[in-house]
Amino acid sequence: MTNVDVHQHLWTPSLVTALRARREPPFLDGWTLFLDGEPPFETPPADHDIARRADLAAADGLGRVLVSLSAPIGVEWLPATEARPLLDAYHDGAASLPEPFGAWAAACVRDIDAEATAKDLDRGFAGLQLPANSLADAAGYARCAPLLDLLEERDLPLFVHPGPAPGSSTDPAWWPAMVPYVQQMHAGWHAFRAFGRPRHPRLRVCFALLAGLAPLHGERFTARSGHQQPTDPGTFVETSSYGPTAVAAIVRALGVDAVVQGSDRPYAEPPRYPGYGLGGAAAYAFRIANPRRLLTGEG
């Protein structure tokens, strides 16, 4: 039995080198990250030290940690000619990470290339991460359908993560995480129910940050649609940046089987109490049983 964290970020040397080779956003100058519409971000090098991160995972009792490309950087939204070198650098580095790390593959969503993504998945990635703002409406699901068809064919899961969130220089530092990221996940949750699930009935999907708490709007959904929020055993949410209050509310709305642990390290820390105050059975579900169903489809 392995404790799993499905959501962390770790920039490998190959990705860092590729970002430093660019002169237009997104790019790194030393350890300063430059993005469109955002102030420069100073990245602590220790956050992406592989040996240190492995030690932290061991201290947290984790047997498997899934890392992903930081979707807010915007690599997936670049034209394919710009995105591909960065995607290759990410996949090369992530595929070579030592235990306990595994990884989600990434894909260009501006110019869809399912054949390239298939080759990336061939390297043993756990599934595919896509930015939430690429799956926020019917058009997004139509555009990304070849990638989602590929996941269904291979019985691999989708991880939906906030994408780029350009803001204003007057915004406080916490604004992207609290407003556009949450809005993207909220829209992504409802778009999947409306457009994704009918088109992809066998796809397993996990939404970051408790889907922006969208599942808590089930009563409003019923009031406005005339339908109950459907039960969907193939849909999961992960817990990054939330605590006992939100997790307990989501469990009440969706059931304990829908929640998996994700931490978003290095941008947030894993929970001090893995069961979020709900007891040992919940901790087992969040860290072992539910991640196994998400990643393998096996109960």
PDB file of C-alpha atoms in Angstrom:
ATOM      1  CA  MET A   1       0.000   0.000   0.000  1.00  0.00           C
ATOM      2  CA  THR A   2       1.461   3.349  -1.104  1.00  0.00           C
ATOM      3  CA  ASN A   3       0.541   6.835   0.044  1.00  0.00           C
ATOM      4  CA  VAL A   4       0.159   9.081  -3.007  1.00  0.00           C
ATOM      5  CA  ASP A   5       0.274  12.826  -3.586  1.00  0.00           C
ATOM      6  CA  VAL A   6      -1.172  13.474  -7.060  1.00  0.00           C
ATOM      7  CA  HIS A   7      -0.207  17.155  -7.363  1.00  0.00           C
ATOM      8  CA  GLN A   8       3.274  18.601  -6.997  1.00  0.00           C
ATOM      9  CA  HIS A   9       5.586  20.634  -9.231  1.00  0.00           C
ATOM     10  CA  LEU A  10       9.308  20.101  -9.701  1.00  0.00           C
ATOM     11  CA  TRP A  11      11.352  21.872 -12.373  1.00  0.00           C
ATOM     12  CA  THR A  12      14.081  19.567 -13.595  1.00  0.00           C
ATOM     13  CA  PRO A  13      17.405  20.883 -14.974  1.00  0.00           C
ATOM     14  CA  SER A  14      16.310  20.252 -18.565  1.00  0.00           C
ATOM     15  CA  LEU A  15      13.165  22.361 -18.156  1.00  0.00           C
ATOM     16  CA  VAL A  16      15.075  25.141 -16.377  1.00  0.00           C
ATOM     17  CA  THR A  17      17.621  25.197 -19.218  1.00  0.00           C
ATOM     18  CA  ALA A  18      14.875  25.387 -21.845  1.00  0.00           C
ATOM     19  CA  LEU A  19      13.119  28.248 -20.061  1.00  0.00           C
ATOM     20  CA  ARG A  20      16.410  30.135 -19.717  1.00  0.00           C
ATOM     21  CA  ALA A  21      17.024  29.780 -23.453  1.00  0.00           C
ATOM     22  CA  ARG A  22      13.923  31.861 -24.255  1.00  0.00           C
ATOM     23  CA  ARG A  23      13.800  35.664 -24.526  1.00  0.00           C
ATOM     24  CA  GLU A  24      10.018  36.077 -24.606  1.00  0.00           C
ATOM     25  CA  PRO A  25       7.607  35.057 -21.829  1.00  0.00           C
ATOM     26  CA  PRO A  26       7.532  32.486 -20.453  1.00  0.00           C
ATOM     27  CA  PHE A  27      11.232  32.495 -19.637  1.00  0.00           C
ATOM     28  CA  LEU A  28      13.672  32.315 -16.749  1.00  0.00           C
ATOM     29  CA  ASP A  29      16.456  34.792 -16.106  1.00  0.00           C
ATOM     30  CA  GLY A  30      18.503  32.966 -13.511  1.00  0.00           C
ATOM     31  CA  TRP A  31      15.744  31.969 -11.116  1.00  0.00           C
ATOM     32  CA  THR A  32      13.405  34.867 -11.950  1.00  0.00           C
ATOM     33  CA  LEU A  33      10.337  33.777 -13.909  1.00  0.00           C
ATOM     34  CA  PHE A  34       8.813  36.180 -16.432  1.00  0.00           C
ATOM     35  CA  LEU A  35       5.228  35.626 -17.614  1.00  0.00           C
ATOM     36  CA  ASP A  36       2.838  37.687 -19.713  1.00  0.00           C
ATOM     37  CA  GLY A  37       0.712  40.004 -17.608  1.00  0.00           C
ATOM     38  CA  GLU A  38       2.356  39.148 -14.282  1.00  0.00           C
ATOM     39  CA  PRO A  39       5.169  40.702 -12.266  1.00  0.00           C
ATOM     40  CA  PRO A  40       8.500  38.818 -12.224  1.00  0.00           C
ATOM     41  CA  PHE A  41       8.476  35.916  -9.767  1.00  0.00           C
ATOM     42  CA  GLU A  42      11.591  35.015  -7.774  1.00  0.00           C
ATOM     43  CA  THR A  43      11.773  31.209  -7.586  1.00  0.00           C
ATOM     44  CA  PRO A  44      13.698  29.731  -4.641  1.00  0.00           C
ATOM     45  CA  PRO A  45      16.178  27.245  -6.171  1.00  0.00           C
ATOM     46  CA  ALA A  46      15.741  24.894  -3.207  1.00  0.00           C
ATOM     47  CA  ASP A  47      12.094  24.405  -4.230  1.00  0.00           C
ATOM     48  CA  HIS A  48      13.310  22.464  -7.263  1.00  0.00           C
ATOM     49  CA  ASP A  49      16.207  20.559  -5.726  1.00  0.00           C
ATOM     50  CA  ILE A  50      15.388  16.942  -6.553  1.00  0.00           C
ATOM     51  CA  ALA A  51      17.213  15.330  -3.620  1.00  0.00           C
ATOM     52  CA  ARG A  52      15.655  17.750  -1.147  1.00  0.00           C
ATOM     53  CA  ARG A  53      12.190  17.138  -2.552  1.00  0.00           C
ATOM     54  CA  ALA A  54      12.678  13.375  -2.312  1.00  0.00           C
ATOM     55  CA  ASP A  55      13.614  13.805   1.345  1.00  0.00           C
ATOM     56  CA  LEU A  56      10.481  15.871   1.956  1.00  0.00           C
ATOM     57  CA  ALA A  57       8.341  13.196   0.323  1.00  0.00           C
ATOM     58  CA  ALA A  58       9.894  10.539   2.540  1.00  0.00           C
ATOM     59  CA  ALA A  59       9.277  12.676   5.623  1.00  0.00           C
ATOM     60  CA  ASP A  60       5.624  12.964   4.579  1.00  0.00           C
ATOM     61  CA  GLY A  61       5.370   9.174   4.287  1.00  0.00           C
ATOM     62  CA  LEU A  62       4.678   9.316   0.557  1.00  0.00           C
ATOM     63  CA  GLY A  63       5.475   6.337  -1.633  1.00  0.00           C
ATOM     64  CA  ARG A  64       4.517   8.072  -4.870  1.00  0.00           C
ATOM     65  CA  VAL A  65       4.490  11.742  -5.838  1.00  0.00           C
ATOM     66  CA  LEU A  66       3.124  12.886  -9.196  1.00  0.00           C
ATOM     67  CA  VAL A  67       4.620  16.076 -10.561  1.00  0.00           C
ATOM     68  CA  SER A  68       3.326  18.124 -13.458  1.00  0.00           C
ATOM     69  CA  LEU A  69       4.272  21.028 -15.660  1.00  0.00           C
ATOM     70  CA  SER A  70       3.223  24.277 -13.994  1.00  0.00           C
ATOM     71  CA  ALA A  71       0.281  25.080 -16.277  1.00  0.00           C
ATOM     72  CA  PRO A  72      -0.008  28.759 -15.203  1.00  0.00           C
ATOM     73  CA  ILE A  73       3.353  29.333 -16.921  1.00  0.00           C
ATOM     74  CA  GLY A  74       1.471  28.971 -20.199  1.00  0.00           C
ATOM     75  CA  VAL A  75       3.640  26.507 -22.108  1.00  0.00           C
ATOM     76  CA  GLU A  76       0.589  24.565 -23.295  1.00  0.00           C
ATOM     77  CA  TRP A  77      -0.908  27.676 -24.894  1.00  0.00           C
ATOM     78  CA  LEU A  78       2.170  28.582 -26.964  1.00  0.00           C
ATOM     79  CA  PRO A  79       2.218  27.852 -30.713  1.00  0.00           C
ATOM     80  CA  ALA A  80       3.432  24.324 -31.295  1.00  0.00           C
ATOM     81  CA  THR A  81       6.808  25.469 -32.643  1.00  0.00           C
ATOM     82  CA  GLU A  82       7.486  27.250 -29.341  1.00  0.00           C
ATOM     83  CA  ALA A  83       5.735  24.800 -27.043  1.00  0.00           C
ATOM     84  CA  ARG A  84       7.407  21.637 -28.332  1.00  0.00           C
ATOM     85  CA  PRO A  85      10.975  22.354 -27.136  1.00  0.00           C
ATOM     86  CA  LEU A  86       9.665  23.160 -23.668  1.00  0.00           C
ATOM     87  CA  LEU A  87       7.374  20.117 -23.612  1.00  0.00           C
ATOM     88  CA  ASP A  88      10.268  17.892 -24.696  1.00  0.00           C
ATOM     89  CA  ALA A  89      12.477  19.368 -21.963  1.00  0.00           C
ATOM     90  CA  TYR A  90       9.744  18.815 -19.386  1.00  0.00           C
ATOM     91  CA  HIS A  91       9.071  15.224 -20.459  1.00  0.00           C
ATOM     92  CA  ASP A  92      12.780  14.344 -20.656  1.00  0.00           C
ATOM     93  CA  GLY A  93      13.392  15.630 -17.154  1.00  0.00           C
ATOM     94  CA  ALA A  94      10.231  14.234 -15.588  1.00  0.00           C
ATOM     95  CA  ALA A  95      10.770  10.788 -17.110  1.00  0.00           C
ATOM     96  CA  SER A  96      14.218  10.604 -15.514  1.00  0.00           C
ATOM     97  CA  LEU A  97      13.169  11.586 -11.986  1.00  0.00           C
ATOM     98  CA  PRO A  98      14.047   9.039  -9.279  1.00  0.00           C
ATOM     99  CA  GLU A  99      11.622   7.367  -6.907  1.00  0.00           C
ATOM    100  CA  PRO A 100       9.216   8.296  -5.463  1.00  0.00           C
ATOM    101  CA  PHE A 101       8.408  10.617  -8.348  1.00  0.00           C
ATOM    102  CA  GLY A 102       6.119   9.937 -11.258  1.00  0.00           C
ATOM    103  CA  ALA A 103       4.607  12.545 -13.550  1.00  0.00           C
ATOM    104  CA  TRP A 104       1.685  13.753 -15.599  1.00  0.00           C
ATOM    105  CA  ALA A 105       2.353  14.334 -19.289  1.00  0.00           C
ATOM    106  CA  ALA A 106       1.598  17.741 -20.839  1.00  0.00           C
ATOM    107  CA  ALA A 107       0.368  18.784 -24.291  1.00  0.00           C
ATOM    108  CA  CYS A 108       0.017  21.825 -26.492  1.00  0.00           C
ATOM    109  CA  VAL A 109      -3.636  22.920 -26.498  1.00  0.00           C
ATOM    110  CA  ARG A 110      -3.287  25.666 -29.091  1.00  0.00           C
ATOM    111  CA  ASP A 111      -2.213  23.245 -31.829  1.00  0.00           C
ATOM    112  CA  ILE A 112      -3.472  19.776 -30.911  1.00  0.00           C
ATOM    113  CA  ASP A 113      -1.150  16.887 -31.806  1.00  0.00           C
ATOM    114  CA  ALA A 114      -2.474  13.633 -30.381  1.00  0.00           C
ATOM    115  CA  GLU A 115       0.291  11.648 -32.068  1.00  0.00           C
ATOM    116  CA  ALA A 116       2.973  13.614 -30.214  1.00  0.00           C
ATOM    117  CA  THR A 117       1.088  13.193 -26.944  1.00  0.00           C
ATOM    118  CA  ALA A 118       0.801   9.446 -27.547  1.00  0.00           C
ATOM    119  CA  LYS A 119       4.585   9.252 -27.870  1.00  0.00           C
ATOM    120  CA  ASP A 120       4.976  11.172 -24.626  1.00  0.00           C
ATOM    121  CA  LEU A 121       2.555   8.856 -22.818  1.00  0.00           C
ATOM    122  CA  ASP A 122       4.517   5.885 -24.150  1.00  0.00           C
ATOM    123  CA  ARG A 123       7.289   6.903 -21.764  1.00  0.00           C
ATOM    124  CA  GLY A 124       5.301   5.815 -18.727  1.00  0.00           C
ATOM    125  CA  PHE A 125       3.490   8.947 -17.612  1.00  0.00           C
ATOM    126  CA  ALA A 126       0.560   8.514 -15.232  1.00  0.00           C
ATOM    127  CA  GLY A 127      -1.870  10.406 -17.438  1.00  0.00           C
ATOM    128  CA  LEU A 128      -2.241  13.863 -18.956  1.00  0.00           C
ATOM    129  CA  GLN A 129      -2.571  17.278 -17.348  1.00  0.00           C
ATOM    130  CA  LEU A 130      -4.432  19.987 -19.260  1.00  0.00           C
ATOM    131  CA  PRO A 131      -5.040  23.620 -18.226  1.00  0.00           C
ATOM    132  CA  ALA A 132      -8.561  24.267 -16.999  1.00  0.00           C
ATOM    133  CA  ASN A 133      -9.028  27.217 -19.332  1.00  0.00           C
ATOM    134  CA  SER A 134      -8.617  24.850 -22.287  1.00  0.00           C
ATOM    135  CA  LEU A 135     -11.626  22.840 -21.072  1.00  0.00           C
ATOM    136  CA  ALA A 136     -13.972  25.597 -19.960  1.00  0.00           C
ATOM    137  CA  ASP A 137     -16.693  25.266 -22.609  1.00  0.00           C
ATOM    138  CA  ALA A 138     -18.019  23.193 -25.500  1.00  0.00           C
ATOM    139  CA  ALA A 139     -15.445  24.623 -27.908  1.00  0.00           C
ATOM    140  CA  GLY A 140     -12.617  23.596 -25.624  1.00  0.00           C
ATOM    141  CA  TYR A 141     -13.875  20.032 -25.424  1.00  0.00           C
ATOM    142  CA  ALA A 142     -14.245  19.902 -29.187  1.00  0.00           C
ATOM    143  CA  ARG A 143     -10.678  21.144 -29.671  1.00  0.00           C
ATOM    144  CA  CYS A 144      -9.145  18.817 -27.067  1.00  0.00           C
ATOM    145  CA  ALA A 145     -11.253  15.775 -27.990  1.00  0.00           C
ATOM    146  CA  PRO A 146      -8.359  13.942 -29.735  1.00  0.00           C
ATOM    147  CA  LEU A 147      -6.314  14.125 -26.521  1.00  0.00           C
ATOM    148  CA  LEU A 148      -9.191  12.915 -24.362  1.00  0.00           C
ATOM    149  CA  ASP A 149      -9.995  10.121 -26.833  1.00  0.00           C
ATOM    150  CA  LEU A 150      -6.369   9.027 -26.490  1.00  0.00           C
ATOM    151  CA  LEU A 151      -6.671   8.871 -22.710  1.00  0.00           C
ATOM    152  CA  GLU A 152      -9.850   6.798 -22.935  1.00  0.00           C
ATOM    153  CA  GLU A 153      -8.211   4.422 -25.391  1.00  0.00           C
ATOM    154  CA  ARG A 154      -5.296   3.909 -23.007  1.00  0.00           C
ATOM    155  CA  ASP A 155      -7.391   3.885 -19.824  1.00  0.00           C
ATOM    156  CA  LEU A 156      -5.365   6.785 -18.411  1.00  0.00           C
ATOM    157  CA  PRO A 157      -6.682   9.695 -16.332  1.00  0.00           C
ATOM    158  CA  LEU A 158      -6.908  13.423 -16.994  1.00  0.00           C
ATOM    159  CA  PHE A 159      -5.713  16.009 -14.456  1.00  0.00           C
ATOM    160  CA  VAL A 160      -7.300  19.458 -14.815  1.00  0.00           C
ATOM    161  CA  HIS A 161      -5.108  22.240 -13.380  1.00  0.00           C
ATOM    162  CA  PRO A 162      -5.464  26.047 -13.484  1.00  0.00           C
ATOM    163  CA  GLY A 163      -3.900  27.607 -16.549  1.00  0.00           C
ATOM    164  CA  PRO A 164      -2.433  31.073 -17.123  1.00  0.00           C
ATOM    165  CA  ALA A 165      -4.052  33.901 -15.189  1.00  0.00           C
ATOM    166  CA  PRO A 166      -2.671  37.258 -16.379  1.00  0.00           C
ATOM    167  CA  GLY A 167      -3.470  40.004 -13.932  1.00  0.00           C
ATOM    168  CA  SER A 168      -2.719  43.587 -13.035  1.00  0.00           C
ATOM    169  CA  SER A 169       0.339  45.024 -11.340  1.00  0.00           C
ATOM    170  CA  THR A 170      -2.031  46.358  -8.688  1.00  0.00           C
ATOM    171  CA  ASP A 171      -3.264  42.890  -7.725  1.00  0.00           C
ATOM    172  CA  PRO A 172      -2.001  41.463  -4.424  1.00  0.00           C
ATOM    173  CA  ALA A 173       0.300  38.447  -4.714  1.00  0.00           C
ATOM    174  CA  TRP A 174      -2.444  36.060  -3.625  1.00  0.00           C
ATOM    175  CA  TRP A 175      -4.937  37.253  -6.266  1.00  0.00           C
ATOM    176  CA  PRO A 176      -4.264  34.638  -9.011  1.00  0.00           C
ATOM    177  CA  ALA A 177      -4.602  31.722  -6.594  1.00  0.00           C
ATOM    178  CA  MET A 178      -7.794  33.056  -5.041  1.00  0.00           C
ATOM    179  CA  VAL A 179      -9.679  34.497  -8.025  1.00  0.00           C
ATOM    180  CA  PRO A 180      -8.803  33.369 -11.581  1.00  0.00           C
ATOM    181  CA  TYR A 181      -7.509  29.922 -10.559  1.00  0.00           C
ATOM    182  CA  VAL A 182     -10.688  29.235  -8.598  1.00  0.00           C
ATOM    183  CA  GLN A 183     -12.857  30.630 -11.387  1.00  0.00           C
ATOM    184  CA  GLN A 184     -11.122  28.406 -13.940  1.00  0.00           C
ATOM    185  CA  MET A 185     -11.649  25.298 -11.844  1.00  0.00           C
ATOM    186  CA  HIS A 186     -15.267  26.199 -11.155  1.00  0.00           C
ATOM    187  CA  ALA A 187     -15.937  26.588 -14.877  1.00  0.00           C
ATOM    188  CA  GLY A 188     -13.936  23.436 -15.639  1.00  0.00           C
ATOM    189  CA  TRP A 189     -16.037  21.326 -13.268  1.00  0.00           C
ATOM    190  CA  HIS A 190     -19.344  22.379 -14.796  1.00  0.00           C
ATOM    191  CA  ALA A 191     -18.007  22.241 -18.363  1.00  0.00           C
ATOM    192  CA  PHE A 192     -16.927  18.657 -17.836  1.00  0.00           C
ATOM    193  CA  ARG A 193     -20.387  17.746 -16.572  1.00  0.00           C
ATOM    194  CA  ALA A 194     -22.087  19.522 -19.488  1.00  0.00           C
ATOM    195  CA  PHE A 195     -19.722  18.743 -22.389  1.00  0.00           C
ATOM    196  CA  GLY A 196     -16.918  16.418 -21.324  1.00  0.00           C
ATOM    197  CA  ARG A 197     -18.678  13.514 -19.673  1.00  0.00           C
ATOM    198  CA  PRO A 198     -21.279  12.985 -22.451  1.00  0.00           C
ATOM    199  CA  ARG A 199     -18.445  12.851 -25.012  1.00  0.00           C
ATOM    200  CA  HIS A 200     -16.037  10.789 -22.888  1.00  0.00           C
ATOM    201  CA  PRO A 201     -18.071   8.373 -20.740  1.00  0.00           C
ATOM    202  CA  ARG A 202     -15.103   6.239 -19.628  1.00  0.00           C
ATOM    203  CA  LEU A 203     -12.624   9.016 -18.859  1.00  0.00           C
ATOM    204  CA  ARG A 204     -11.370   9.307 -15.292  1.00  0.00           C
ATOM    205  CA  VAL A 205     -10.652  12.907 -14.349  1.00  0.00           C
ATOM    206  CA  CYS A 206      -9.251  14.733 -11.322  1.00  0.00           C
ATOM    207  CA  PHE A 207      -9.799  18.440 -10.714  1.00  0.00           C
ATOM    208  CA  ALA A 208      -7.201  20.439  -8.805  1.00  0.00           C
ATOM    209  CA  LEU A 209      -8.010  22.489  -5.686  1.00  0.00           C
ATOM    210  CA  LEU A 210     -11.333  20.755  -5.006  1.00  0.00           C
ATOM    211  CA  ALA A 211     -12.600  21.995  -8.402  1.00  0.00           C
ATOM    212  CA  GLY A 212     -12.731  25.515  -7.015  1.00  0.00           C
ATOM    213  CA  LEU A 213     -15.414  24.266  -4.601  1.00  0.00           C
ATOM    214  CA  ALA A 214     -17.831  23.991  -7.521  1.00  0.00           C
ATOM    215  CA  PRO A 215     -19.344  20.745  -6.137  1.00  0.00           C
ATOM    216  CA  LEU A 216     -20.696  22.762  -3.187  1.00  0.00           C
ATOM    217  CA  HIS A 217     -23.088  24.509  -5.581  1.00  0.00           C
ATOM    218  CA  GLY A 218     -25.136  21.345  -6.078  1.00  0.00           C
ATOM    219  CA  GLU A 219     -28.227  22.856  -4.484  1.00  0.00           C
ATOM    220  CA  ARG A 220     -28.061  25.864  -6.780  1.00  0.00           C
ATOM    221  CA  PHE A 221     -27.513  23.555  -9.743  1.00  0.00           C
ATOM    222  CA  THR A 222     -30.689  21.686  -8.817  1.00  0.00           C
ATOM    223  CA  ALA A 223     -32.636  24.910  -8.327  1.00  0.00           C
ATOM    224  CA  ARG A 224     -31.629  26.294 -11.711  1.00  0.00           C
ATOM    225  CA  SER A 225     -31.495  23.100 -13.787  1.00  0.00           C
ATOM    226  CA  GLY A 226     -34.222  21.000 -12.241  1.00  0.00           C
ATOM    227  CA  HIS A 227     -31.757  18.092 -11.919  1.00  0.00           C
ATOM    228  CA  GLN A 228     -29.782  16.663  -9.032  1.00  0.00           C
ATOM    229  CA  GLN A 229     -26.000  16.951  -9.205  1.00  0.00           C
ATOM    230  CA  PRO A 230     -25.145  13.592 -10.780  1.00  0.00           C
ATOM    231  CA  THR A 231     -23.040  10.954  -9.088  1.00  0.00           C
ATOM    232  CA  ASP A 232     -19.931  10.170 -11.129  1.00  0.00           C
ATOM    233  CA  PRO A 233     -17.494   7.553  -9.782  1.00  0.00           C
ATOM    234  CA  GLY A 234     -14.950   8.493 -12.459  1.00  0.00           C
ATOM    235  CA  THR A 235     -14.608  12.091 -11.240  1.00  0.00           C
ATOM    236  CA  PHE A 236     -12.213  13.091  -8.448  1.00  0.00           C
ATOM    237  CA  VAL A 237     -11.042  16.285  -6.773  1.00  0.00           C
ATOM    238  CA  GLU A 238      -7.723  16.890  -5.030  1.00  0.00           C
ATOM    239  CA  THR A 239      -7.147  18.879  -1.878  1.00  0.00           C
ATOM    240  CA  SER A 240      -4.309  21.338  -2.543  1.00  0.00           C
ATOM    241  CA  SER A 241      -4.340  24.461  -0.349  1.00  0.00           C
ATOM    242  CA  TYR A 242      -7.540  23.489   1.461  1.00  0.00           C
ATOM    243  CA  GLY A 243      -8.099  22.315   5.013  1.00  0.00           C
ATOM    244  CA  PRO A 244     -10.628  20.446   7.140  1.00  0.00           C
ATOM    245  CA  THR A 245     -13.562  22.824   6.620  1.00  0.00           C
ATOM    246  CA  ALA A 246     -13.559  22.676   2.823  1.00  0.00           C
ATOM    247  CA  VAL A 247     -12.615  18.993   2.599  1.00  0.00           C
ATOM    248  CA  ALA A 248     -15.404  17.994   4.991  1.00  0.00           C
ATOM    249  CA  ALA A 249     -17.908  20.007   2.964  1.00  0.00           C
ATOM    250  CA  ILE A 250     -16.767  18.375  -0.289  1.00  0.00           C
ATOM    251  CA  VAL A 251     -17.011  14.926   1.288  1.00  0.00           C
ATOM    252  CA  ARG A 252     -20.556  15.751   2.321  1.00  0.00           C
ATOM    253  CA  ALA A 253     -21.369  16.847  -1.245  1.00  0.00           C
ATOM    254  CA  LEU A 254     -19.557  14.127  -3.215  1.00  0.00           C
ATOM    255  CA  GLY A 255     -18.742  11.351  -0.743  1.00  0.00           C
ATOM    256  CA  VAL A 256     -15.395  10.241   0.629  1.00  0.00           C
ATOM    257  CA  ASP A 257     -14.564   8.222  -2.511  1.00  0.00           C
ATOM    258  CA  ALA A 258     -14.185  11.350  -4.680  1.00  0.00           C
ATOM    259  CA  VAL A 259     -11.275  12.978  -2.802  1.00  0.00           C
ATOM    260  CA  VAL A 260      -7.544  12.401  -3.364  1.00  0.00           C
ATOM    261  CA  GLN A 261      -4.612  14.082  -1.692  1.00  0.00           C
ATOM    262  CA  GLY A 262      -2.762  16.742  -3.633  1.00  0.00           C
ATOM    263  CA  SER A 263      -0.486  19.323  -2.060  1.00  0.00           C
ATOM    264  CA  ASP A 264       0.733  21.649  -4.858  1.00  0.00           C
ATOM    265  CA  ARG A 265       4.209  21.646  -3.310  1.00  0.00           C
ATOM    266  CA  PRO A 266       6.308  23.845  -3.461  1.00  0.00           C
ATOM    267  CA  TYR A 267       3.492  26.417  -3.577  1.00  0.00           C
ATOM    268  CA  ALA A 268       1.709  24.848  -0.604  1.00  0.00           C
ATOM    269  CA  GLU A 269       2.434  22.107   1.911  1.00  0.00           C
ATOM    270  CA  PRO A 270       0.849  18.662   2.385  1.00  0.00           C
ATOM    271  CA  PRO A 271      -1.712  18.496   5.180  1.00  0.00           C
ATOM    272  CA  ARG A 272      -0.418  17.975   8.686  1.00  0.00           C
ATOM    273  CA  TYR A 273      -3.291  15.555   9.308  1.00  0.00           C
ATOM    274  CA  PRO A 274      -3.895  13.446   6.151  1.00  0.00           C
ATOM    275  CA  GLY A 275      -7.470  12.643   7.138  1.00  0.00           C
ATOM    276  CA  TYR A 276      -8.323  16.340   7.460  1.00  0.00           C
ATOM    277  CA  GLY A 277      -9.909  15.643  10.825  1.00  0.00           C
ATOM    278  CA  LEU A 278     -12.182  12.958   9.377  1.00  0.00           C
ATOM    279  CA  GLY A 279     -10.266   9.996  10.798  1.00  0.00           C
ATOM    280  CA  GLY A 280      -8.018   7.175   9.688  1.00  0.00           C
ATOM    281  CA  ALA A 281     -10.484   5.687   7.207  1.00  0.00           C
ATOM    282  CA  ALA A 282     -10.657   9.009   5.377  1.00  0.00           C
ATOM    283  CA  ALA A 283      -6.866   9.286   5.337  1.00  0.00           C
ATOM    284  CA  TYR A 284      -6.642   5.808   3.805  1.00  0.00           C
ATOM    285  CA  ALA A 285      -9.236   6.763   1.179  1.00  0.00           C
ATOM    286  CA  PHE A 286      -7.587  10.072   0.287  1.00  0.00           C
ATOM    287  CA  ARG A 287      -4.001   8.805   0.117  1.00  0.00           C
ATOM    288  CA  ILE A 288      -4.290   5.164  -0.982  1.00  0.00           C
ATOM    289  CA  ALA A 289      -7.632   3.790  -2.149  1.00  0.00           C
ATOM    290  CA  ASN A 290      -8.921   6.757  -4.139  1.00  0.00           C
ATOM    291  CA  PRO A 291      -5.620   7.575  -5.910  1.00  0.00           C
ATOM    292  CA  ARG A 292      -5.424   3.913  -6.939  1.00  0.00           C
ATOM    293  CA  ARG A 293      -8.878   4.102  -8.521  1.00  0.00           C
ATOM    294  CA  LEU A 294      -8.048   7.409 -10.201  1.00  0.00           C
ATOM    295  CA  LEU A 295      -4.768   6.197 -11.667  1.00  0.00           C
ATOM    296  CA  THR A 296      -5.633   2.592 -12.509  1.00  0.00           C
ATOM    297  CA  GLY A 297      -9.419   2.305 -12.501  1.00  0.00           C
ATOM    298  CA  GLU A 298      -9.071  -0.556 -10.045  1.00  0.00           C
ATOM    299  CA  GLY A 299     -10.977  -0.560  -6.788  1.00  0.00           C
TER     300      GLY A 299
END
